[in-house]
Amino acid sequence: MRKKIIAGNWKMNKDVEESAQLLEELKKQTLAPGVTAIVCPPYTSLTEAVRILKGSSIQLGAQDVSLQDDGAYTGEISIRMLKSAGCSYVIVGHSERRQYFKESDELINAKAKKVLANGLTPIVCVGETLQEREGGITEKIVTTQVKGVMAGIPAEDAAKVIIAYEPVWAIGTGKTASPAQAQEVHKLIRTLLTSLYSATVADEIVVQYGGSVKPDNAKELLSQLDIDGALVGGACLKADSFAAIVNAC
Ligand code: PGA
């Protein structure tokens, strides 16, 4: 049985004080044991998150990482910095990074390898745009992205990767893929991973769904056979709704 993993991507929301408040509220929530809950606040709130979450089962992640190890890369944050700040997970290749910062599958693949090489877990995002879905090329796009982001990652590391399928048209729009639509792509990803690795490895890889996941649609999405969790944006900014999604598993 794959573990259910719910990650909250705070994106560019919450200053240090607001983060502390949300984390304190999160800490008070009762979260279902057996589900891994991860928060990914902005970099500036990571150390505060470690302080507040001490003794809690909630894990910490970052929203991105630099490909560089250190040096003259103004504005970048290295994997070593994230590790020392207390992160265990790193989101790479979110569709907003792909869209606004022109991140390619090749770059995302290199970042995923960097994260793995340092003993952290990458949450690697893939997903088609509305235009691609309407053009009937969802399968082609997702296949290319999964192959691209997993390229050269050996089986023993592949099993540690979390893949987040996030149809771009469902992110922040309130439009969710129907459970059947989501399951169809998740199954496609699982089948692809079987051909890239093996059935055993494919069976171990956690594939999350993301895109307007809310307390009221989480249960149905998460009950699909190949949906192993969620990457949550908007709904993770309130402690009770994030907890409700965790507890919907
Ligand atoms: P959303 O964002 O839940 O606000 O749609 C999801 C994401 O971008 O990971």
mmCIF file of C-alpha atoms and ligand atoms in Angstrom:
data_model
loop_
_atom_site.group_PDB
_atom_site.id
_atom_site.type_symbol
_atom_site.label_atom_id
_atom_site.label_comp_id
_atom_site.label_asym_id
_atom_site.label_seq_id
_atom_site.Cartn_x
_atom_site.Cartn_y
_atom_site.Cartn_z
ATOM 1 C CA MET A 1 0.000 0.000 0.000
ATOM 2 C CA ARG A 2 1.311 3.392 -0.990
ATOM 3 C CA LYS A 3 1.251 6.038 1.679
ATOM 4 C CA LYS A 4 -1.080 9.010 1.209
ATOM 5 C CA ILE A 5 0.825 12.277 1.116
ATOM 6 C CA ILE A 6 -0.792 15.709 1.267
ATOM 7 C CA ALA A 7 1.429 18.707 0.603
ATOM 8 C CA GLY A 8 0.409 22.325 0.968
ATOM 9 C CA ASN A 9 2.089 24.739 -1.413
ATOM 10 C CA TRP A 10 1.735 28.156 0.134
ATOM 11 C CA LYS A 11 3.190 29.824 -2.989
ATOM 12 C CA MET A 12 4.058 33.514 -2.448
ATOM 13 C CA ASN A 13 1.680 33.965 0.467
ATOM 14 C CA LYS A 14 2.159 34.723 4.182
ATOM 15 C CA ASP A 15 4.872 36.888 5.703
ATOM 16 C CA VAL A 16 6.737 35.609 8.750
ATOM 17 C CA GLU A 17 4.095 36.683 11.244
ATOM 18 C CA GLU A 18 1.195 35.353 9.154
ATOM 19 C CA SER A 19 3.081 32.096 8.619
ATOM 20 C CA ALA A 20 3.596 31.682 12.342
ATOM 21 C CA GLN A 21 -0.097 32.191 12.918
ATOM 22 C CA LEU A 22 -1.109 29.606 10.304
ATOM 23 C CA LEU A 23 1.436 27.098 11.591
ATOM 24 C CA GLU A 24 0.235 27.508 15.171
ATOM 25 C CA GLU A 25 -3.321 26.871 13.974
ATOM 26 C CA LEU A 26 -2.196 23.855 11.957
ATOM 27 C CA LYS A 27 -0.465 22.414 14.973
ATOM 28 C CA LYS A 28 -3.744 22.462 16.872
ATOM 29 C CA GLN A 29 -5.564 20.421 14.199
ATOM 30 C CA THR A 30 -6.087 16.723 14.626
ATOM 31 C CA LEU A 31 -4.533 15.043 11.601
ATOM 32 C CA ALA A 32 -5.204 11.461 10.586
ATOM 33 C CA PRO A 33 -2.231 9.276 11.535
ATOM 34 C CA GLY A 34 -0.806 7.364 8.612
ATOM 35 C CA VAL A 35 -1.110 10.322 6.264
ATOM 36 C CA THR A 36 2.011 12.381 5.633
ATOM 37 C CA ALA A 37 1.216 16.086 5.846
ATOM 38 C CA ILE A 38 3.759 18.518 4.425
ATOM 39 C CA VAL A 39 3.773 22.312 4.435
ATOM 40 C CA CYS A 40 5.789 24.296 1.891
ATOM 41 C CA PRO A 41 5.870 27.905 3.094
ATOM 42 C CA PRO A 42 7.965 30.627 1.455
ATOM 43 C CA TYR A 43 11.730 30.456 2.123
ATOM 44 C CA THR A 44 11.508 33.357 4.573
ATOM 45 C CA SER A 45 9.239 31.370 6.878
ATOM 46 C CA LEU A 46 11.145 28.069 6.900
ATOM 47 C CA THR A 47 13.098 28.576 10.110
ATOM 48 C CA GLU A 48 10.002 29.832 11.895
ATOM 49 C CA ALA A 49 8.181 26.721 10.619
ATOM 50 C CA VAL A 50 10.836 24.433 12.095
ATOM 51 C CA ARG A 51 10.562 26.199 15.440
ATOM 52 C CA ILE A 52 6.769 26.017 15.541
ATOM 53 C CA LEU A 53 6.397 22.498 14.140
ATOM 54 C CA LYS A 54 8.890 20.996 16.593
ATOM 55 C CA GLY A 55 7.286 17.898 18.063
ATOM 56 C CA SER A 56 4.555 17.858 15.402
ATOM 57 C CA SER A 57 4.250 15.200 12.702
ATOM 58 C CA ILE A 58 3.923 17.853 9.987
ATOM 59 C CA GLN A 59 6.857 17.776 7.591
ATOM 60 C CA LEU A 60 8.542 20.707 5.917
ATOM 61 C CA GLY A 61 9.168 21.346 2.248
ATOM 62 C CA ALA A 62 10.389 24.143 -0.019
ATOM 63 C CA GLN A 63 8.806 25.407 -3.221
ATOM 64 C CA ASP A 64 11.900 25.327 -5.435
ATOM 65 C CA VAL A 65 15.669 24.919 -5.321
ATOM 66 C CA SER A 66 18.648 26.205 -7.268
ATOM 67 C CA LEU A 67 20.583 23.903 -9.529
ATOM 68 C CA GLN A 68 23.791 25.483 -8.258
ATOM 69 C CA ASP A 69 25.542 24.388 -5.086
ATOM 70 C CA ASP A 70 26.786 27.792 -3.973
ATOM 71 C CA GLY A 71 28.430 30.955 -5.219
ATOM 72 C CA ALA A 72 27.505 34.010 -7.234
ATOM 73 C CA TYR A 73 23.861 33.274 -8.072
ATOM 74 C CA THR A 74 21.988 36.238 -6.651
ATOM 75 C CA GLY A 75 18.569 35.370 -5.332
ATOM 76 C CA GLU A 76 19.003 31.601 -5.512
ATOM 77 C CA ILE A 77 18.649 29.135 -2.624
ATOM 78 C CA SER A 78 20.748 25.967 -2.613
ATOM 79 C CA ILE A 79 19.794 22.460 -1.582
ATOM 80 C CA ARG A 80 22.296 22.605 1.283
ATOM 81 C CA MET A 81 20.542 25.717 2.600
ATOM 82 C CA LEU A 82 17.158 23.996 2.404
ATOM 83 C CA LYS A 83 18.500 20.945 4.152
ATOM 84 C CA SER A 84 20.022 22.983 6.957
ATOM 85 C CA ALA A 85 16.772 24.959 7.244
ATOM 86 C CA GLY A 86 14.979 21.694 8.026
ATOM 87 C CA CYS A 87 13.341 20.777 4.705
ATOM 88 C CA SER A 88 12.767 17.158 3.773
ATOM 89 C CA TYR A 89 10.811 17.814 0.557
ATOM 90 C CA VAL A 90 11.229 20.178 -2.390
ATOM 91 C CA ILE A 91 8.627 20.976 -5.039
ATOM 92 C CA VAL A 92 10.274 21.163 -8.455
ATOM 93 C CA GLY A 93 8.818 22.135 -11.795
ATOM 94 C CA HIS A 94 5.558 23.594 -10.552
ATOM 95 C CA SER A 95 3.530 24.840 -13.518
ATOM 96 C CA GLU A 96 4.008 28.416 -12.320
ATOM 97 C CA ARG A 97 7.795 27.897 -12.543
ATOM 98 C CA ARG A 98 7.337 26.400 -15.990
ATOM 99 C CA GLN A 99 5.101 29.267 -17.111
ATOM 100 C CA TYR A 100 6.679 32.360 -15.543
ATOM 101 C CA PHE A 101 10.297 31.261 -15.280
ATOM 102 C CA LYS A 102 10.451 29.121 -18.407
ATOM 103 C CA GLU A 103 11.595 26.004 -16.574
ATOM 104 C CA SER A 104 12.046 23.068 -18.934
ATOM 105 C CA ASP A 105 11.727 19.331 -18.303
ATOM 106 C CA GLU A 106 15.513 19.186 -18.606
ATOM 107 C CA LEU A 107 16.063 21.751 -15.848
ATOM 108 C CA ILE A 108 13.375 20.174 -13.660
ATOM 109 C CA ASN A 109 15.018 16.774 -14.139
ATOM 110 C CA ALA A 110 18.368 18.206 -13.048
ATOM 111 C CA LYS A 111 16.761 19.800 -9.993
ATOM 112 C CA ALA A 112 15.028 16.518 -9.069
ATOM 113 C CA LYS A 113 18.396 14.728 -9.279
ATOM 114 C CA LYS A 114 20.002 17.416 -7.112
ATOM 115 C CA VAL A 115 17.293 16.966 -4.475
ATOM 116 C CA LEU A 116 17.638 13.156 -4.515
ATOM 117 C CA ALA A 117 21.427 13.302 -4.364
ATOM 118 C CA ASN A 118 21.129 15.290 -1.157
ATOM 119 C CA GLY A 119 18.753 12.852 0.483
ATOM 120 C CA LEU A 120 15.604 14.965 0.195
ATOM 121 C CA THR A 121 12.398 14.050 -1.628
ATOM 122 C CA PRO A 122 11.426 15.907 -4.784
ATOM 123 C CA ILE A 123 7.770 16.551 -5.577
ATOM 124 C CA VAL A 124 7.948 16.783 -9.335
ATOM 125 C CA CYS A 125 5.063 18.471 -11.126
ATOM 126 C CA VAL A 126 3.618 17.658 -14.528
ATOM 127 C CA GLY A 127 0.366 18.577 -16.248
ATOM 128 C CA GLU A 128 -1.223 19.811 -19.447
ATOM 129 C CA THR A 129 -2.635 23.262 -20.210
ATOM 130 C CA LEU A 130 -6.262 23.872 -21.189
ATOM 131 C CA GLN A 131 -5.224 24.313 -24.804
ATOM 132 C CA GLU A 132 -3.405 20.989 -24.766
ATOM 133 C CA ARG A 133 -6.365 19.197 -23.184
ATOM 134 C CA GLU A 134 -8.779 20.683 -25.670
ATOM 135 C CA GLY A 135 -6.377 19.788 -28.461
ATOM 136 C CA GLY A 136 -6.563 16.142 -27.349
ATOM 137 C CA ILE A 137 -2.850 15.891 -26.560
ATOM 138 C CA THR A 138 -2.973 15.431 -22.772
ATOM 139 C CA GLU A 139 -1.503 11.931 -22.995
ATOM 140 C CA LYS A 140 1.311 13.055 -25.276
ATOM 141 C CA ILE A 141 2.194 16.071 -23.099
ATOM 142 C CA VAL A 142 2.117 14.194 -19.794
ATOM 143 C CA THR A 143 4.118 11.301 -21.265
ATOM 144 C CA THR A 144 6.796 13.684 -22.571
ATOM 145 C CA GLN A 145 6.959 15.507 -19.248
ATOM 146 C CA VAL A 146 7.172 12.363 -17.102
ATOM 147 C CA LYS A 147 9.868 10.868 -19.352
ATOM 148 C CA GLY A 148 11.722 14.171 -19.305
ATOM 149 C CA VAL A 149 11.647 14.776 -15.568
ATOM 150 C CA MET A 150 12.528 11.149 -14.732
ATOM 151 C CA ALA A 151 15.304 10.819 -17.348
ATOM 152 C CA GLY A 152 18.411 9.167 -15.954
ATOM 153 C CA ILE A 153 16.944 8.661 -12.486
ATOM 154 C CA PRO A 154 17.744 5.067 -11.535
ATOM 155 C CA ALA A 155 15.043 2.735 -10.229
ATOM 156 C CA GLU A 156 16.219 2.890 -6.613
ATOM 157 C CA ASP A 157 15.852 6.674 -6.650
ATOM 158 C CA ALA A 158 12.707 6.727 -8.789
ATOM 159 C CA ALA A 159 10.777 4.977 -6.050
ATOM 160 C CA LYS A 160 11.533 7.939 -3.757
ATOM 161 C CA VAL A 161 10.176 10.565 -6.147
ATOM 162 C CA ILE A 162 6.704 12.020 -5.657
ATOM 163 C CA ILE A 163 5.025 12.965 -8.913
ATOM 164 C CA ALA A 164 2.294 15.605 -8.787
ATOM 165 C CA TYR A 165 -0.122 15.554 -11.698
ATOM 166 C CA GLU A 166 -1.577 19.033 -11.891
ATOM 167 C CA PRO A 167 -3.636 19.933 -14.924
ATOM 168 C CA VAL A 168 -2.719 23.603 -15.395
ATOM 169 C CA TRP A 169 -6.328 24.510 -16.200
ATOM 170 C CA ALA A 170 -7.391 23.326 -12.756
ATOM 171 C CA ILE A 171 -4.829 25.307 -10.762
ATOM 172 C CA GLY A 172 -6.294 28.231 -8.868
ATOM 173 C CA THR A 173 -9.302 28.277 -11.176
ATOM 174 C CA GLY A 174 -11.819 26.411 -9.059
ATOM 175 C CA LYS A 175 -12.144 23.909 -11.927
ATOM 176 C CA THR A 176 -11.118 20.475 -10.735
ATOM 177 C CA ALA A 177 -10.538 17.525 -12.979
ATOM 178 C CA SER A 178 -13.343 15.086 -12.288
ATOM 179 C CA PRO A 179 -12.180 12.082 -10.247
ATOM 180 C CA ALA A 180 -12.503 9.971 -13.407
ATOM 181 C CA GLN A 181 -10.500 12.445 -15.519
ATOM 182 C CA ALA A 182 -7.786 12.604 -12.871
ATOM 183 C CA GLN A 183 -7.685 8.824 -12.416
ATOM 184 C CA GLU A 184 -7.332 8.349 -16.173
ATOM 185 C CA VAL A 185 -4.138 10.411 -16.251
ATOM 186 C CA HIS A 186 -2.832 8.905 -13.022
ATOM 187 C CA LYS A 187 -3.278 5.444 -14.512
ATOM 188 C CA LEU A 188 -1.478 6.577 -17.630
ATOM 189 C CA ILE A 189 1.418 7.813 -15.482
ATOM 190 C CA ARG A 190 1.517 4.519 -13.539
ATOM 191 C CA THR A 191 1.567 2.526 -16.774
ATOM 192 C CA LEU A 192 4.319 4.731 -18.155
ATOM 193 C CA LEU A 193 6.381 4.297 -14.973
ATOM 194 C CA THR A 194 5.927 0.531 -15.305
ATOM 195 C CA SER A 195 7.411 0.662 -18.790
ATOM 196 C CA LEU A 196 10.224 3.018 -17.725
ATOM 197 C CA TYR A 197 11.097 0.990 -14.613
ATOM 198 C CA SER A 198 9.080 -2.019 -13.476
ATOM 199 C CA ALA A 199 5.685 -2.783 -12.008
ATOM 200 C CA THR A 200 7.262 -2.954 -8.547
ATOM 201 C CA VAL A 201 8.830 0.500 -8.826
ATOM 202 C CA ALA A 202 5.732 2.007 -10.449
ATOM 203 C CA ASP A 203 3.694 0.602 -7.618
ATOM 204 C CA GLU A 204 5.837 2.373 -5.049
ATOM 205 C CA ILE A 205 5.818 5.833 -6.597
ATOM 206 C CA VAL A 206 3.394 8.262 -4.990
ATOM 207 C CA VAL A 207 1.419 10.210 -7.583
ATOM 208 C CA GLN A 208 -0.424 13.200 -6.171
ATOM 209 C CA TYR A 209 -3.219 15.133 -7.807
ATOM 210 C CA GLY A 210 -3.251 18.928 -7.709
ATOM 211 C CA GLY A 211 -5.576 21.624 -8.964
ATOM 212 C CA SER A 212 -8.350 23.191 -6.892
ATOM 213 C CA VAL A 213 -8.389 20.386 -4.343
ATOM 214 C CA LYS A 214 -10.770 21.465 -1.575
ATOM 215 C CA PRO A 215 -12.266 19.763 1.477
ATOM 216 C CA ASP A 216 -15.476 19.072 -0.448
ATOM 217 C CA ASN A 217 -13.872 17.300 -3.431
ATOM 218 C CA ALA A 218 -10.846 15.722 -1.723
ATOM 219 C CA LYS A 219 -12.488 12.508 -0.613
ATOM 220 C CA GLU A 220 -13.712 11.509 -4.051
ATOM 221 C CA LEU A 221 -10.414 12.373 -5.728
ATOM 222 C CA LEU A 222 -8.346 10.611 -3.084
ATOM 223 C CA SER A 223 -10.414 7.460 -3.276
ATOM 224 C CA GLN A 224 -9.311 6.847 -6.867
ATOM 225 C CA LEU A 225 -7.039 3.847 -7.276
ATOM 226 C CA ASP A 226 -3.960 5.694 -8.553
ATOM 227 C CA ILE A 227 -4.339 8.976 -6.666
ATOM 228 C CA ASP A 228 -2.016 8.813 -3.687
ATOM 229 C CA GLY A 229 -2.410 12.265 -2.256
ATOM 230 C CA ALA A 230 -2.732 15.888 -3.180
ATOM 231 C CA LEU A 231 -0.687 18.988 -3.801
ATOM 232 C CA VAL A 232 -2.870 21.750 -2.451
ATOM 233 C CA GLY A 233 -2.602 25.471 -3.185
ATOM 234 C CA GLY A 234 -5.391 27.817 -2.133
ATOM 235 C CA ALA A 235 -7.026 25.465 0.360
ATOM 236 C CA CYS A 236 -3.813 24.998 2.352
ATOM 237 C CA LEU A 237 -3.805 28.634 3.460
ATOM 238 C CA LYS A 238 -6.454 27.881 6.076
ATOM 239 C CA ALA A 239 -5.607 25.384 8.808
ATOM 240 C CA ASP A 240 -9.055 23.810 8.978
ATOM 241 C CA SER A 241 -9.379 23.233 5.243
ATOM 242 C CA PHE A 242 -5.852 21.787 4.964
ATOM 243 C CA ALA A 243 -6.608 19.483 7.889
ATOM 244 C CA ALA A 244 -9.912 18.468 6.295
ATOM 245 C CA ILE A 245 -8.066 17.443 3.123
ATOM 246 C CA VAL A 246 -5.504 15.449 5.116
ATOM 247 C CA ASN A 247 -8.341 13.761 6.982
ATOM 248 C CA ALA A 248 -10.224 12.992 3.757
ATOM 249 C CA CYS A 249 -7.567 10.366 2.951
HETATM 250 P P1 PGA B 1 -4.722 25.245 -6.178
HETATM 251 O O1 PGA B 1 -3.150 25.107 -6.504
HETATM 252 O O2 PGA B 1 -5.044 24.193 -5.165
HETATM 253 O O3 PGA B 1 -4.867 26.645 -5.645
HETATM 254 O O4 PGA B 1 -5.443 25.044 -7.452
HETATM 255 C C1 PGA B 1 -2.579 23.851 -6.657
HETATM 256 C C2 PGA B 1 -1.117 23.987 -6.964
HETATM 257 O O5 PGA B 1 -0.727 24.908 -7.694
HETATM 258 O O6 PGA B 1 -0.309 23.175 -6.498
#
